[in-house]
Every structure is written in C-alpha cells, then in structure tokens.
CSV table of N, CA, C and O in Angstrom, one decimal:
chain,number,residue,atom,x,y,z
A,1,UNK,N,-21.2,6.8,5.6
A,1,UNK,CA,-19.8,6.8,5.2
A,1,UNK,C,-18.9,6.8,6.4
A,1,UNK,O,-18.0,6.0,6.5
A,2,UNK,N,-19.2,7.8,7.5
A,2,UNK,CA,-18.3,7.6,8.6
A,2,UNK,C,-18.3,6.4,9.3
A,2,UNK,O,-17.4,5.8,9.8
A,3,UNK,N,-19.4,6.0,9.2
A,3,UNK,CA,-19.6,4.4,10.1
A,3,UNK,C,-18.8,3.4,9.2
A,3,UNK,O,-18.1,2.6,9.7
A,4,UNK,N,-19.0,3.5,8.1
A,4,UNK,CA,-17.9,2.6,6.8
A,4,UNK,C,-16.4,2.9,7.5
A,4,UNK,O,-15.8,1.9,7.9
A,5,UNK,N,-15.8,4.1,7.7
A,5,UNK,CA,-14.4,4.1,7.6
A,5,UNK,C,-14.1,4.1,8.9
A,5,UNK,O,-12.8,4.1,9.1
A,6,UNK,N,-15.0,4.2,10.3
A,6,UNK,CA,-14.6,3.4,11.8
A,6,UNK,C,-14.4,2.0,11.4
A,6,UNK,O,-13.2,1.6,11.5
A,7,UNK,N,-15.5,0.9,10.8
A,7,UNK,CA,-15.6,-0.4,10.6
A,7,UNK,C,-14.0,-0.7,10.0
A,7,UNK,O,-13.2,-1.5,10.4
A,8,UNK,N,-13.9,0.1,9.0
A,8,UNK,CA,-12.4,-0.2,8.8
A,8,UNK,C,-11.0,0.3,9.7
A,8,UNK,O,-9.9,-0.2,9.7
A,9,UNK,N,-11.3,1.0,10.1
A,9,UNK,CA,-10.5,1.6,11.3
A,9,UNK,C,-10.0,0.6,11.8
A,9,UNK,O,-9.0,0.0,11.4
A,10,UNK,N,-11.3,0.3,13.2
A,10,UNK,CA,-11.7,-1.1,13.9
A,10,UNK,C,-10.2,-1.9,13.4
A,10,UNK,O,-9.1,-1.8,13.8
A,11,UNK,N,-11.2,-2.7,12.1
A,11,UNK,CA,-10.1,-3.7,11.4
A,11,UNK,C,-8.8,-3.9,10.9
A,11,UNK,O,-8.1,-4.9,10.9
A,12,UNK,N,-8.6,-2.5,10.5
A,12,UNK,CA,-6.9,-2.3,10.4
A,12,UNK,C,-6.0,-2.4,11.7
A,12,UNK,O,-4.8,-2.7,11.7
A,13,UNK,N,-6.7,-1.9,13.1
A,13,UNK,CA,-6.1,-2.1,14.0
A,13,UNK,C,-5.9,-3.4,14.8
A,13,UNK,O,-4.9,-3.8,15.3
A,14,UNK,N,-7.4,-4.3,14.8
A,14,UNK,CA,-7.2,-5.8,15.3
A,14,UNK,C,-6.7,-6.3,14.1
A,14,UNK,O,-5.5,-6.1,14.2
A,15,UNK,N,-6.9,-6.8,13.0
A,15,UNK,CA,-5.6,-7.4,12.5
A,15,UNK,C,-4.7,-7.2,12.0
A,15,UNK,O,-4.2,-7.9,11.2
A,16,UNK,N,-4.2,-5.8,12.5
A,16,UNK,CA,-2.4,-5.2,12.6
A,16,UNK,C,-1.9,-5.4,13.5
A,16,UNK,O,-0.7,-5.3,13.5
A,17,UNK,N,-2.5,-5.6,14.6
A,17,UNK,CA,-2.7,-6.3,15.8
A,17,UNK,C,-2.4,-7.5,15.9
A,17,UNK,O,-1.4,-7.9,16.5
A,18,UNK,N,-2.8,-7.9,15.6
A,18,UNK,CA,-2.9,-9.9,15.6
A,18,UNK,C,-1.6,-10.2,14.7
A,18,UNK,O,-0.5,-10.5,15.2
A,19,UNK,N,-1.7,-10.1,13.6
A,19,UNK,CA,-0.5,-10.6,13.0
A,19,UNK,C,1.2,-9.7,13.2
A,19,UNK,O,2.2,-10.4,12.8
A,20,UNK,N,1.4,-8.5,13.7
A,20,UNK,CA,2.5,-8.3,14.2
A,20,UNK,C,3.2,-9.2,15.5
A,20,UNK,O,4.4,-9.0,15.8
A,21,UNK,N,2.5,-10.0,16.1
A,21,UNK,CA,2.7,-10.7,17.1
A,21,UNK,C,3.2,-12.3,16.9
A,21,UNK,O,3.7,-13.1,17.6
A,22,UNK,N,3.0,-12.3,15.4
A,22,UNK,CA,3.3,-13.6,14.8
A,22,UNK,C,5.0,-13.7,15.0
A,22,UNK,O,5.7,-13.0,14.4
A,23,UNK,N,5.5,-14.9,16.0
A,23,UNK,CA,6.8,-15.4,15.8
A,23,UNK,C,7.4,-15.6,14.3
A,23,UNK,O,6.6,-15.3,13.4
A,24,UNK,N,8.6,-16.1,14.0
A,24,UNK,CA,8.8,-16.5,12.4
A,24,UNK,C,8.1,-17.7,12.6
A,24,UNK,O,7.1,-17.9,12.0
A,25,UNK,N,8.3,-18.6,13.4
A,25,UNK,CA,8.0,-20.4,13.3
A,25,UNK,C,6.5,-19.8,13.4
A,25,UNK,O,6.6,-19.1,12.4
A,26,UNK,N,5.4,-19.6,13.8
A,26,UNK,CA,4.2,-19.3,13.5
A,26,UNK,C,3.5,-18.8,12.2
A,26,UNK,O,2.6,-19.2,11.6
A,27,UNK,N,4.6,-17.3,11.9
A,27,UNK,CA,4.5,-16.8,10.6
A,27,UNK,C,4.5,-18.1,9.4
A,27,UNK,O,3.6,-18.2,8.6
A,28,UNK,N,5.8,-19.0,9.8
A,28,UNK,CA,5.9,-19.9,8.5
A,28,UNK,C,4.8,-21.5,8.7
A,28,UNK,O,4.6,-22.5,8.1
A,29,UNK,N,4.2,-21.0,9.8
A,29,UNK,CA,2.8,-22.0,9.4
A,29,UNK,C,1.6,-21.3,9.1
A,29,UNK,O,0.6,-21.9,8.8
A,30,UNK,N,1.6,-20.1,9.1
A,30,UNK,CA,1.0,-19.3,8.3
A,30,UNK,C,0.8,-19.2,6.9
A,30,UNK,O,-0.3,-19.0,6.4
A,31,UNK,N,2.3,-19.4,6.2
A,31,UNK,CA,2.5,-19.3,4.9
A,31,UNK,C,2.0,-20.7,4.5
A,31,UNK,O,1.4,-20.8,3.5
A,32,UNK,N,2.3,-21.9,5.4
A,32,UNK,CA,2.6,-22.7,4.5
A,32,UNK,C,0.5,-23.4,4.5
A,32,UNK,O,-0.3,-24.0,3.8
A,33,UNK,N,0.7,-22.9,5.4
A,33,UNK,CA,-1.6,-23.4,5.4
A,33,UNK,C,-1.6,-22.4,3.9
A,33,UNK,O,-2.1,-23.1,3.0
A,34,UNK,N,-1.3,-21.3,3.5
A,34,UNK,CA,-1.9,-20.8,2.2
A,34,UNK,C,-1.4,-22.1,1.4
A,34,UNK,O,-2.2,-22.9,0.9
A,35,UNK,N,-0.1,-22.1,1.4
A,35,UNK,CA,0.5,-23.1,0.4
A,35,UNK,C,0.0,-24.3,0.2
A,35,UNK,O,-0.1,-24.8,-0.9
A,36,UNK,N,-0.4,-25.1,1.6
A,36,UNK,CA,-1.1,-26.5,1.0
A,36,UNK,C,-2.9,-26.6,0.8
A,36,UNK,O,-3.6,-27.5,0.6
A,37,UNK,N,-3.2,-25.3,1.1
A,37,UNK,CA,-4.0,-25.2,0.6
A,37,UNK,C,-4.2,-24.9,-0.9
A,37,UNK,O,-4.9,-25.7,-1.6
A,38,UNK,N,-3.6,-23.9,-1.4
A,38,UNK,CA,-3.6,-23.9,-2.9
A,38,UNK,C,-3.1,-25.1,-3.5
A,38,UNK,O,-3.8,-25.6,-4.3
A,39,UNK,N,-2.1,-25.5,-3.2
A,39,UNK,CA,-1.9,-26.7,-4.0
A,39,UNK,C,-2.9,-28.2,-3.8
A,39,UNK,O,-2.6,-29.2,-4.4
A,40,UNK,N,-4.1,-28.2,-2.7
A,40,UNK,CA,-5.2,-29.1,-2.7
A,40,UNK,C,-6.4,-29.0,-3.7
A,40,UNK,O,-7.3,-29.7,-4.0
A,41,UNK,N,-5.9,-27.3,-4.2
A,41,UNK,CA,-6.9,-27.2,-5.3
A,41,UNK,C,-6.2,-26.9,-7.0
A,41,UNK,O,-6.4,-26.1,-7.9
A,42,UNK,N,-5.0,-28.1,-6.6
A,42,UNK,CA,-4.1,-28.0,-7.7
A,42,UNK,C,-3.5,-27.1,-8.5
A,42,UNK,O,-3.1,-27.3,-9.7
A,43,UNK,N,-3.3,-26.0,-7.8
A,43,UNK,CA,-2.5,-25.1,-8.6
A,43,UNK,C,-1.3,-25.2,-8.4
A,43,UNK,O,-0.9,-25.6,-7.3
A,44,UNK,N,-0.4,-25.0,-9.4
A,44,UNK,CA,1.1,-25.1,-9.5
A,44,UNK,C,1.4,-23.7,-8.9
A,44,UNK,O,1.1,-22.7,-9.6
A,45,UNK,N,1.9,-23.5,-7.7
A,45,UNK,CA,2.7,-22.7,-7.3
A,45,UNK,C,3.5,-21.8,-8.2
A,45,UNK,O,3.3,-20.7,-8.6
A,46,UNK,N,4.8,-22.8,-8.7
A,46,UNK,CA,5.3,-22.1,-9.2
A,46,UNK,C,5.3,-21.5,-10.8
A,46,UNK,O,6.0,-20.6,-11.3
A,47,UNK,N,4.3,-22.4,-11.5
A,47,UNK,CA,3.6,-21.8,-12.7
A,47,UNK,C,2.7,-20.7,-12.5
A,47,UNK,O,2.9,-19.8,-13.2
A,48,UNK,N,1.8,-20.6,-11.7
A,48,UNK,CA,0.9,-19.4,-11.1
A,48,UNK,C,1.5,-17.9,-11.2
A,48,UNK,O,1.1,-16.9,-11.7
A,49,UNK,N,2.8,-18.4,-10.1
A,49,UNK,CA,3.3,-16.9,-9.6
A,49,UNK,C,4.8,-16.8,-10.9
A,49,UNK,O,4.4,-16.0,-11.7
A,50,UNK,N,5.7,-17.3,-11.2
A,50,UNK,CA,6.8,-17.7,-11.9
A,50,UNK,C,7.0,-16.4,-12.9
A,50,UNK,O,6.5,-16.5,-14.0
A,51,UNK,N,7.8,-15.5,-12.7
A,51,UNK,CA,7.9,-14.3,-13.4
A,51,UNK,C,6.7,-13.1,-13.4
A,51,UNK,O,6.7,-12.1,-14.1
A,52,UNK,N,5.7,-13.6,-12.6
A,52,UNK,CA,4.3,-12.4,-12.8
A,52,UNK,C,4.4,-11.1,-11.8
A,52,UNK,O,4.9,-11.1,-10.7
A,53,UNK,N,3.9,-10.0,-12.4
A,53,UNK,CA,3.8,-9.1,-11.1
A,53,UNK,C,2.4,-9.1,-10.7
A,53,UNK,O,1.5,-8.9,-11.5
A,54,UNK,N,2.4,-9.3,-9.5
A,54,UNK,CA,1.2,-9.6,-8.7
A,54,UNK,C,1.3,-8.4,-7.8
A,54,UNK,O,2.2,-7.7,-7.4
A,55,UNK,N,-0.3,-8.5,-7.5
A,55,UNK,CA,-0.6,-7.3,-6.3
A,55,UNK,C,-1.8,-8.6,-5.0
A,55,UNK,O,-2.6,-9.5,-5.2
A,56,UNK,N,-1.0,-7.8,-3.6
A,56,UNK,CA,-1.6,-8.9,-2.9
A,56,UNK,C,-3.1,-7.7,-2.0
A,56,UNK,O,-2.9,-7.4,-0.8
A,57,UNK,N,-4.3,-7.4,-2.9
A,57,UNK,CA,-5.0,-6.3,-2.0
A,57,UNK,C,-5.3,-6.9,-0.6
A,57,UNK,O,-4.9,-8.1,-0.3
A,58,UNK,N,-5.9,-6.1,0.1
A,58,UNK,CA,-5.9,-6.6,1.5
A,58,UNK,C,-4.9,-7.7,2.1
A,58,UNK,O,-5.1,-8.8,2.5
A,59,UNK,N,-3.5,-7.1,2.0
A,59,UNK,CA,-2.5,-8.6,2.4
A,59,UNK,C,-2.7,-8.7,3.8
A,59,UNK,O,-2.4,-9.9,4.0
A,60,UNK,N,-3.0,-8.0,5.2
A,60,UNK,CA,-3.0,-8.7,6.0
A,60,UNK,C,-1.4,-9.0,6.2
A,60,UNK,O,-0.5,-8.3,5.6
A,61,UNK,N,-1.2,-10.1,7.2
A,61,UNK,CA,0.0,-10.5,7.4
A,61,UNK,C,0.6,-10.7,6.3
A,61,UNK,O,1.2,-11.7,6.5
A,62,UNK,N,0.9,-10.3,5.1
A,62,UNK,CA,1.5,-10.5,4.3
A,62,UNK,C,1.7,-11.8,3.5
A,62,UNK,O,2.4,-11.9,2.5
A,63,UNK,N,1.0,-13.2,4.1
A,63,UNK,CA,1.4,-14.4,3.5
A,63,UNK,C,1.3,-14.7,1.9
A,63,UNK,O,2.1,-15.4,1.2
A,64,UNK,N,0.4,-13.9,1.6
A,64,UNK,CA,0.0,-13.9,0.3
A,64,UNK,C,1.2,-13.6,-0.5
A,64,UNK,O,1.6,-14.2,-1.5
A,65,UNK,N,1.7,-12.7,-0.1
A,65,UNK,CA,2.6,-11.6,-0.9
A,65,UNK,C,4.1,-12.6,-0.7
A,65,UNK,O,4.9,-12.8,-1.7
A,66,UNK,N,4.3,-13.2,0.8
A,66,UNK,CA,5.5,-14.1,0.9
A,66,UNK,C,5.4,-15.2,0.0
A,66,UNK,O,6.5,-15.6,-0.4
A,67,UNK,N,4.4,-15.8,-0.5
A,67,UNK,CA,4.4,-16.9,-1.1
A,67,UNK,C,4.4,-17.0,-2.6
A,67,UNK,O,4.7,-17.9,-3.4
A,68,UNK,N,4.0,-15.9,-2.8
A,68,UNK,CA,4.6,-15.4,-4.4
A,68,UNK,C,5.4,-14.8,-4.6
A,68,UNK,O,5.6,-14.6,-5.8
A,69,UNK,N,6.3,-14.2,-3.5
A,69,UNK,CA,7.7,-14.2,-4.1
A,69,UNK,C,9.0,-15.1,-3.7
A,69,UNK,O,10.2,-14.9,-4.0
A,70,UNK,N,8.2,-16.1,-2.9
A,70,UNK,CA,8.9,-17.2,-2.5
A,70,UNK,C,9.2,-18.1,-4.2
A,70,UNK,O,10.0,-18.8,-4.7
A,71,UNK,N,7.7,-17.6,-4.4
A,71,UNK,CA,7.3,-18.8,-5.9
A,71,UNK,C,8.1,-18.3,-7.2
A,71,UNK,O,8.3,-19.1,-8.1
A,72,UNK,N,8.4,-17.1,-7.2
A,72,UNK,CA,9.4,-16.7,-8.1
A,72,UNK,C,8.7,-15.5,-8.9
A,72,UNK,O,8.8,-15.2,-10.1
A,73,UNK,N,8.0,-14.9,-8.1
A,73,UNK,CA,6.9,-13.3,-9.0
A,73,UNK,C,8.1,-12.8,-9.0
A,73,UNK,O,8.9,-13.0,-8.2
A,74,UNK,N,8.2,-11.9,-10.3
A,74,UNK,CA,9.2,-11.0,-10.3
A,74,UNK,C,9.1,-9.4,-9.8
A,74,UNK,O,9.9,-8.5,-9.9
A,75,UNK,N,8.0,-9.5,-9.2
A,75,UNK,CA,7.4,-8.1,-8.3
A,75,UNK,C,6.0,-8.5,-7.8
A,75,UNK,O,5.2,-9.1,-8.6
A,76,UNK,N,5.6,-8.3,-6.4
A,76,UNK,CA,4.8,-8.0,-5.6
A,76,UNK,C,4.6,-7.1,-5.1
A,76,UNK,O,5.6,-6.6,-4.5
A,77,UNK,N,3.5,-6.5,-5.0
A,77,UNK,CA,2.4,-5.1,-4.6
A,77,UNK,C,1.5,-5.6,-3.3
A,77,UNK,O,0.6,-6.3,-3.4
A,78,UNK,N,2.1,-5.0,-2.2
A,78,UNK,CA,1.5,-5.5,-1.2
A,78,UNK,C,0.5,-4.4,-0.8
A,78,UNK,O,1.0,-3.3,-0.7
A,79,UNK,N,-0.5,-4.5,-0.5
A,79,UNK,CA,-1.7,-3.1,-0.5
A,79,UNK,C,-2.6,-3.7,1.0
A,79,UNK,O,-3.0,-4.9,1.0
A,80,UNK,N,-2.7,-2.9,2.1
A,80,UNK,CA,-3.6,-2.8,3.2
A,80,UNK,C,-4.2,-1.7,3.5
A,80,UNK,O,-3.8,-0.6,3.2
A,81,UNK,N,-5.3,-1.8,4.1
A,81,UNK,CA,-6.1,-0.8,5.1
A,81,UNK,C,-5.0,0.0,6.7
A,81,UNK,O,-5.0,1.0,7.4
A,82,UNK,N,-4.2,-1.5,6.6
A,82,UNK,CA,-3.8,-1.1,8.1
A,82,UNK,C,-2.2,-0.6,7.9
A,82,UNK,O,-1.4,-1.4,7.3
A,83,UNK,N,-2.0,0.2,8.2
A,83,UNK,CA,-0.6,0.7,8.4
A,83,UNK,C,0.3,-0.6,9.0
A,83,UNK,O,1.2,-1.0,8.3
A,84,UNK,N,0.1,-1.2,10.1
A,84,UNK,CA,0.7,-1.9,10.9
A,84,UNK,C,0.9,-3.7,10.2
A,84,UNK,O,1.6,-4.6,10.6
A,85,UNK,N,-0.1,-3.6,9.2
A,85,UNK,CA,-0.1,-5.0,8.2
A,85,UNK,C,1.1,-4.8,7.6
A,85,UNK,O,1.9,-5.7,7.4
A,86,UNK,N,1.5,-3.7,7.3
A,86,UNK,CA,2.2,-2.9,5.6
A,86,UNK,C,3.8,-3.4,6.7
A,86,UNK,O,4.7,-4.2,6.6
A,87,UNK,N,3.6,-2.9,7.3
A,87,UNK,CA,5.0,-3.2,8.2
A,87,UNK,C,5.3,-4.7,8.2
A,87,UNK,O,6.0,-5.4,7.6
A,88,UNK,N,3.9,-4.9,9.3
A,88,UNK,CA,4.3,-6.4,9.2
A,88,UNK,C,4.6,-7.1,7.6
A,88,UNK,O,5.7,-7.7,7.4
A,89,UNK,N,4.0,-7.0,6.9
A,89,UNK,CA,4.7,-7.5,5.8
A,89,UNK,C,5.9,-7.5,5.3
A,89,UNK,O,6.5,-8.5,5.0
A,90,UNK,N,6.3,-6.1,5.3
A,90,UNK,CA,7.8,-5.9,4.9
A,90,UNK,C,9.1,-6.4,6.3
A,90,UNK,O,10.3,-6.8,6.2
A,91,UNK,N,8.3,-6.3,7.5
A,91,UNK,CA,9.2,-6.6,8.2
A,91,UNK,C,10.2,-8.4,8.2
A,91,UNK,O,11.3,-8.7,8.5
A,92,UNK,N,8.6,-9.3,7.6
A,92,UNK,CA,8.6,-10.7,7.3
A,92,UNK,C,9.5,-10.5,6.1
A,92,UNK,O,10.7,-10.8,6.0
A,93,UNK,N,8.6,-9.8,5.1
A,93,UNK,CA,10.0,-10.3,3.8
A,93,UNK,C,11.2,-10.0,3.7
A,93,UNK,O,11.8,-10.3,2.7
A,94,UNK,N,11.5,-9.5,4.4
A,94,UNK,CA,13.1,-8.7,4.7
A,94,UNK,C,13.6,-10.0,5.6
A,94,UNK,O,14.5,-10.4,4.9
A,95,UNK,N,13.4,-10.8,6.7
A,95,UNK,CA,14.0,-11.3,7.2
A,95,UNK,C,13.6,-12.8,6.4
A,95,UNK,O,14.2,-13.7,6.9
A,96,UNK,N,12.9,-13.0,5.4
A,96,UNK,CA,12.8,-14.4,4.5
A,96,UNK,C,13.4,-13.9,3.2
A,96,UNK,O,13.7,-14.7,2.3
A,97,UNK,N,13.7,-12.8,3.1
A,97,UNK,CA,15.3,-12.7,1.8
A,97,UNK,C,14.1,-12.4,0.9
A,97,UNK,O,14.4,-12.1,-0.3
C-alpha cells in the first residue's frame, strides 16, 4: 500500500508539473487534439456534453473538463490525484470564461 501511494505521489507531481507550464496557445492545442479526436470517432460534441453534469476523474490538465464546458455541460466535476492539476484546471477555465 505505501509503495501504491509514492507511485501516485510520483505522478501527481510530474504531471502537475508538466501541465502547469502549458502557455494558453499550447493549452488550446491541447484541447483541441481531445476535440478532433473525439469527433474522428464521431461523436457529436455538443450532443454528448449539451446540458449534462459530467465528472472529469483523473482530469490532469483539465482538457477534459474545458471541453465539456466549452460543449455546453451544465456542470463539471473536475477530480485529480494532484493538487497542482486541480489548479491548473481552474486556473485554465477561469481565463476561457
């Protein structure tokens, strides 16, 4: 069990890490690879997300969580391991409205 919650330790710090470093113009090619990626496997964006409350587990940089409330969720739950993701996330959606 201790060796389980270093391994996540570890991880919450390199990618809280990695992604607070993200510019916006980088951030928003971030978002948009989720985006054309989902829609290569034809999902409707905005039918998907469009009034739902979603939870984004492990969000990481947050893209997940930007892109469904970009798409019109009427609430997102953004949930990480890493303290410094949770930021980064909110710090992104605060400055994309």
């Amino acid at each position: 069990m201790e060796e389980l919650a270093q391994v996540q330790a570890t991880t919450a710090v390199v990618f809280g890490n990695t992604f607070s470093l993200y510019s916006d113009d980088e951030y928003e090619e971030f978002v948009e690879f989720l985006r054309r990626r989902l829609r290569s496997n034809s999902i409707d964006l905005e039918r998907a997300f469009a009034g739902k409350r979603c939870l984004d587990a492990g969000c990481g940089g947050g893209r997940g969580s930007i892109l469904m409330a970009e798409c019109g969720a009427s609430e997102v739950v953004a949930f990480d391991l890493s303290d410094a993701n949770l930021r980064t996330t909110e710090t992104f959606a605060t400055r994309r409205g």
